[in-house]
Short mmCIF file of C-alpha atoms in Angstrom, two decimals:
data_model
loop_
_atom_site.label_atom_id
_atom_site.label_comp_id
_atom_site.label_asym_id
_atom_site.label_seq_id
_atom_site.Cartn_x
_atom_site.Cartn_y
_atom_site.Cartn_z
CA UNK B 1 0.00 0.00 0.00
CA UNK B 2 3.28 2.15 -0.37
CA UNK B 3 1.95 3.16 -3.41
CA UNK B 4 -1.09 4.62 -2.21
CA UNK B 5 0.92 7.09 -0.47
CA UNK B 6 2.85 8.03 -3.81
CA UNK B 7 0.00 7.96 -5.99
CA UNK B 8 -4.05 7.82 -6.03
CA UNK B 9 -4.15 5.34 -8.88
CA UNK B 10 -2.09 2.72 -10.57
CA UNK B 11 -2.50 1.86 -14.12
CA UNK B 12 -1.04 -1.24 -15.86
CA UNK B 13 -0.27 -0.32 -19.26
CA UNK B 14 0.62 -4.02 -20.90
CA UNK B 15 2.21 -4.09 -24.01
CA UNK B 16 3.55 -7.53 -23.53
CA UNK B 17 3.68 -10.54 -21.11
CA UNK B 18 7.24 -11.38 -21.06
CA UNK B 19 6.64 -15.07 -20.00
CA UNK B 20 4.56 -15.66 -23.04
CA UNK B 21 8.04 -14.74 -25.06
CA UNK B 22 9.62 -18.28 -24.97
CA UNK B 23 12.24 -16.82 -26.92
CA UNK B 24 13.29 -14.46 -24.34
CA UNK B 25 12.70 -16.57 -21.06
CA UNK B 26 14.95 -19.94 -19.71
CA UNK B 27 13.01 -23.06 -20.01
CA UNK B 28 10.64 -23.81 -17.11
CA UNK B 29 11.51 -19.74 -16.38
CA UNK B 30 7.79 -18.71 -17.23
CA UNK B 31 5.33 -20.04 -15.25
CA UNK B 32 6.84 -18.11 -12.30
CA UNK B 33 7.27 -15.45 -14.17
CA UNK B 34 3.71 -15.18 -15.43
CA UNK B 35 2.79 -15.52 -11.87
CA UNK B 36 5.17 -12.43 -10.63
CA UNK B 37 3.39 -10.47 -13.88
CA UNK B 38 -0.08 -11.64 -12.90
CA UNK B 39 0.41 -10.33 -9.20
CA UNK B 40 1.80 -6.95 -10.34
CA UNK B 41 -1.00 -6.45 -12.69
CA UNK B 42 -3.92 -7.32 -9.85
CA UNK B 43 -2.51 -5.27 -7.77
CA UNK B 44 -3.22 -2.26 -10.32
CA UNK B 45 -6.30 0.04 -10.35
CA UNK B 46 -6.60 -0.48 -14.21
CA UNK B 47 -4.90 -2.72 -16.65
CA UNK B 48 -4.84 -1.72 -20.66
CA UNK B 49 -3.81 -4.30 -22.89
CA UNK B 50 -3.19 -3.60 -26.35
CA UNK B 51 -3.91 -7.25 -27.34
CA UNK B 52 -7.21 -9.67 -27.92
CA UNK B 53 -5.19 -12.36 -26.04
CA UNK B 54 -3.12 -10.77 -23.40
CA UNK B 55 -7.37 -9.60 -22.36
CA UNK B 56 -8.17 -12.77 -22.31
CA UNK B 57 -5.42 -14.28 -20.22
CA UNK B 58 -5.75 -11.41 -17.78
CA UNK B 59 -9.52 -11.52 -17.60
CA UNK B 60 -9.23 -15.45 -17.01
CA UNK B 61 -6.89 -14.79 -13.82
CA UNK B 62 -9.70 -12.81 -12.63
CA UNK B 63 -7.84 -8.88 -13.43
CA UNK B 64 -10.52 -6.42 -15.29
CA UNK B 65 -9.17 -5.05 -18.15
CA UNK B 66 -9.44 -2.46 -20.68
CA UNK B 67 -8.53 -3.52 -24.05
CA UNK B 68 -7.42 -0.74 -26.38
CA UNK B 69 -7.53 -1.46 -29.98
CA UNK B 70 -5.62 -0.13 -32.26
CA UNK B 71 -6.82 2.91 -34.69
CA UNK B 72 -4.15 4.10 -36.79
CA UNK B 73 -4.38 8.46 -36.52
CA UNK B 74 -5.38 10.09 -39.00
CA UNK B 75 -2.87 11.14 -41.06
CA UNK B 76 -1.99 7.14 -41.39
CA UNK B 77 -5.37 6.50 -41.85
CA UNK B 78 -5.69 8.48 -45.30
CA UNK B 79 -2.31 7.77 -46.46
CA UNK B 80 -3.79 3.86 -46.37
CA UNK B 81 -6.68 5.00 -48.22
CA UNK B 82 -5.27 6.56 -50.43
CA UNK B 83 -2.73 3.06 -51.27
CA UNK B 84 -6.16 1.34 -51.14
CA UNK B 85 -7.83 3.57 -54.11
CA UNK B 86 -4.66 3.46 -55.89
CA UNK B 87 -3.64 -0.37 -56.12
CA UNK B 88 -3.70 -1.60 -59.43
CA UNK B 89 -4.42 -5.54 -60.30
CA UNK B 90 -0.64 -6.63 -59.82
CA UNK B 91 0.59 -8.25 -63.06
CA UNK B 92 1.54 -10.89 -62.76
CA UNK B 93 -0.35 -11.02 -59.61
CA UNK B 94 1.61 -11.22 -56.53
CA UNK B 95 1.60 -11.19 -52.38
CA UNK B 96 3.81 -9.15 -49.96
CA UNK B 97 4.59 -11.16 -46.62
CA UNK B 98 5.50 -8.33 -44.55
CA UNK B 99 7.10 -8.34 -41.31
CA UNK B 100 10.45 -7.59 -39.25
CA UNK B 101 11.98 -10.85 -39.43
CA UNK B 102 14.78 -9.65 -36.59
CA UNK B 103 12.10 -10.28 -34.02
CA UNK B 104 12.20 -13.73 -34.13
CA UNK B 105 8.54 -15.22 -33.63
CA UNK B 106 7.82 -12.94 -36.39
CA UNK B 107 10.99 -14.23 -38.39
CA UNK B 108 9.87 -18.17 -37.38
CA UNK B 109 6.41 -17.32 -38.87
CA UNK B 110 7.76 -15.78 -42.01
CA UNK B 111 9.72 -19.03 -42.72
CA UNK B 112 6.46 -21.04 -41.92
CA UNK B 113 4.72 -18.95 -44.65
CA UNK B 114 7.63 -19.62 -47.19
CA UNK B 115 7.58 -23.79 -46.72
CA UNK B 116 3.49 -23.30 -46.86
CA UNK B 117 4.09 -21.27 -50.37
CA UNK B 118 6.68 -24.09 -51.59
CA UNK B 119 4.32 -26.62 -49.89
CA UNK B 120 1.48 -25.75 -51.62
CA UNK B 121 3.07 -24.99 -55.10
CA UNK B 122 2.03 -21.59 -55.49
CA UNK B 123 4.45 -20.51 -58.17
CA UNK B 124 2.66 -23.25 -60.03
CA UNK B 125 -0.42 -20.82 -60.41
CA UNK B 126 1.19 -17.48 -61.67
CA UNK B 127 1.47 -16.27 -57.87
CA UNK B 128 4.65 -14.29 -56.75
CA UNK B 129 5.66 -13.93 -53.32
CA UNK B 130 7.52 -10.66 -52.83
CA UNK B 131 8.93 -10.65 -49.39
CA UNK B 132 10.18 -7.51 -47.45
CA UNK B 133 10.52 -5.53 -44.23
CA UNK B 134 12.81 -5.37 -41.84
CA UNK B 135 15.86 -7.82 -41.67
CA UNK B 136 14.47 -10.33 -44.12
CA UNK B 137 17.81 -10.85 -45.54
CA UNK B 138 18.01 -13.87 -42.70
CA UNK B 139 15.41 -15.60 -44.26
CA UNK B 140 17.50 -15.86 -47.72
CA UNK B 141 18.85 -19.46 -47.11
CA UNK B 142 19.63 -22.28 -49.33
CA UNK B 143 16.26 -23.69 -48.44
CA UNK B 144 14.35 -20.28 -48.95
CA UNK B 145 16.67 -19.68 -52.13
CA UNK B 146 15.14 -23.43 -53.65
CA UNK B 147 11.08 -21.79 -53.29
CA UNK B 148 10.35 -21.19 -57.12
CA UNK B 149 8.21 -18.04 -57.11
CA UNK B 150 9.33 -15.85 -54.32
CA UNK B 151 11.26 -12.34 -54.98
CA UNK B 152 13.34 -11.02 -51.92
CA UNK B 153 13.08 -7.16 -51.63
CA UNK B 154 14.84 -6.88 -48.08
CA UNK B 155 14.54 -3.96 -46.36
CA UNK B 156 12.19 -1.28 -47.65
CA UNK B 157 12.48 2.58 -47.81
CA UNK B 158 8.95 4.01 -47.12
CA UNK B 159 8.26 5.18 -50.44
CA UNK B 160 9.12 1.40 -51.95
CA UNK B 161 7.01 -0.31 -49.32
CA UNK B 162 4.11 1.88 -50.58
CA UNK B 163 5.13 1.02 -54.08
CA UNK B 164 5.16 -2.56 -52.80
CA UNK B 165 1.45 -1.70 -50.75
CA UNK B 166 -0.40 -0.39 -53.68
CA UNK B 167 1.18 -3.07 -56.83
CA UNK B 168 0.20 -5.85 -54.76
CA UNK B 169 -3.02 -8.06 -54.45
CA UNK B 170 -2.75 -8.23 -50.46
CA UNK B 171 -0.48 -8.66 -47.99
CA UNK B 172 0.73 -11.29 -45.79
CA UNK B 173 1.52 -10.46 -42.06
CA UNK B 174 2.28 -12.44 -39.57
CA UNK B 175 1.61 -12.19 -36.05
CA UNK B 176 2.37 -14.38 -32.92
#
């Protein structure tokens, strides 16, 4: 109740639970430290989450929470409308998988999406997978080399990821 002193409310603003990295945390490291992150929220006046899950989780361990979903401002909000209005029908048609592939659940999905493409045969039907964003050069492998239809772009300047946005017939994102 220190804090009461300091302060008349505490908010928990989770962006993350850490334990639900397993990329960042020891093995058999997260179920204590999901605990210590479950007491620390409780003890707050008001939670926000940023997340569908991380509510869920939360609101299963008995914390109310606010969940705050995201609504891009408005300046980002008509520059996407505007790529919307202006995509043209790729040819030959093709998919962006987008993502930072330094974060590595995000890199670990990308590479799930590229054996699904080979998997599946995709090239086979005309289909081109562009891939780009942020540190995709580690995906460029012998195995990811050997996927017939799939263009690496690397790392994109804003202008050529908007090139990329509106030339495209949709995009590919994964999230973990």
């Amino acid at each position: 109740e220190f804090r009461r002193v300091l302060f008349r409310s505490v908010v928990g603003l989770c962006q993350n639970i850490e334990a639900l990295n397993r990329w960042q945390i020891a093995p058999g490291g997260q179920g204590p430290l999901l605990q210590k992150e479950v007491e620390c929220l409780r003890a707050c006046d008001l939670v926000v989450t940023i997340t569908p899950e991380e509510s869920v989780l939360l609101t299963n361990h008995g914390i109310p929470v606010h969940f705050l979903r995201y609504h891009p401002v408005e300046p980002v909000a008509a520059r996407l409308r505007q790529l919307r209005a202006a995509r043209v029908r790729a040819t030959p048609p093709s998919l962006l998988l987008l993502g930072s592939a330094s974060n590595h659940p995000t890199g670990e999905g990308m590479r799930a999406a590229l054996r699904a493409w080979d998997k599946l045969g995709m090239a086979a039907l005309g289909v081109t997978l562009r891939v780009g964003g942020h540190g995709t050069e580690c995906l460029r492998d012998a195995q990811t080399e050997a996927v017939r239809g799939v263009k690496f772009l690397g790392t994109l300047a804003p202008e050529a990821l908007e090139q990329e946005m509106a030339s495209t017939l949709g995009l590919l994102c994964h999230q973990e």
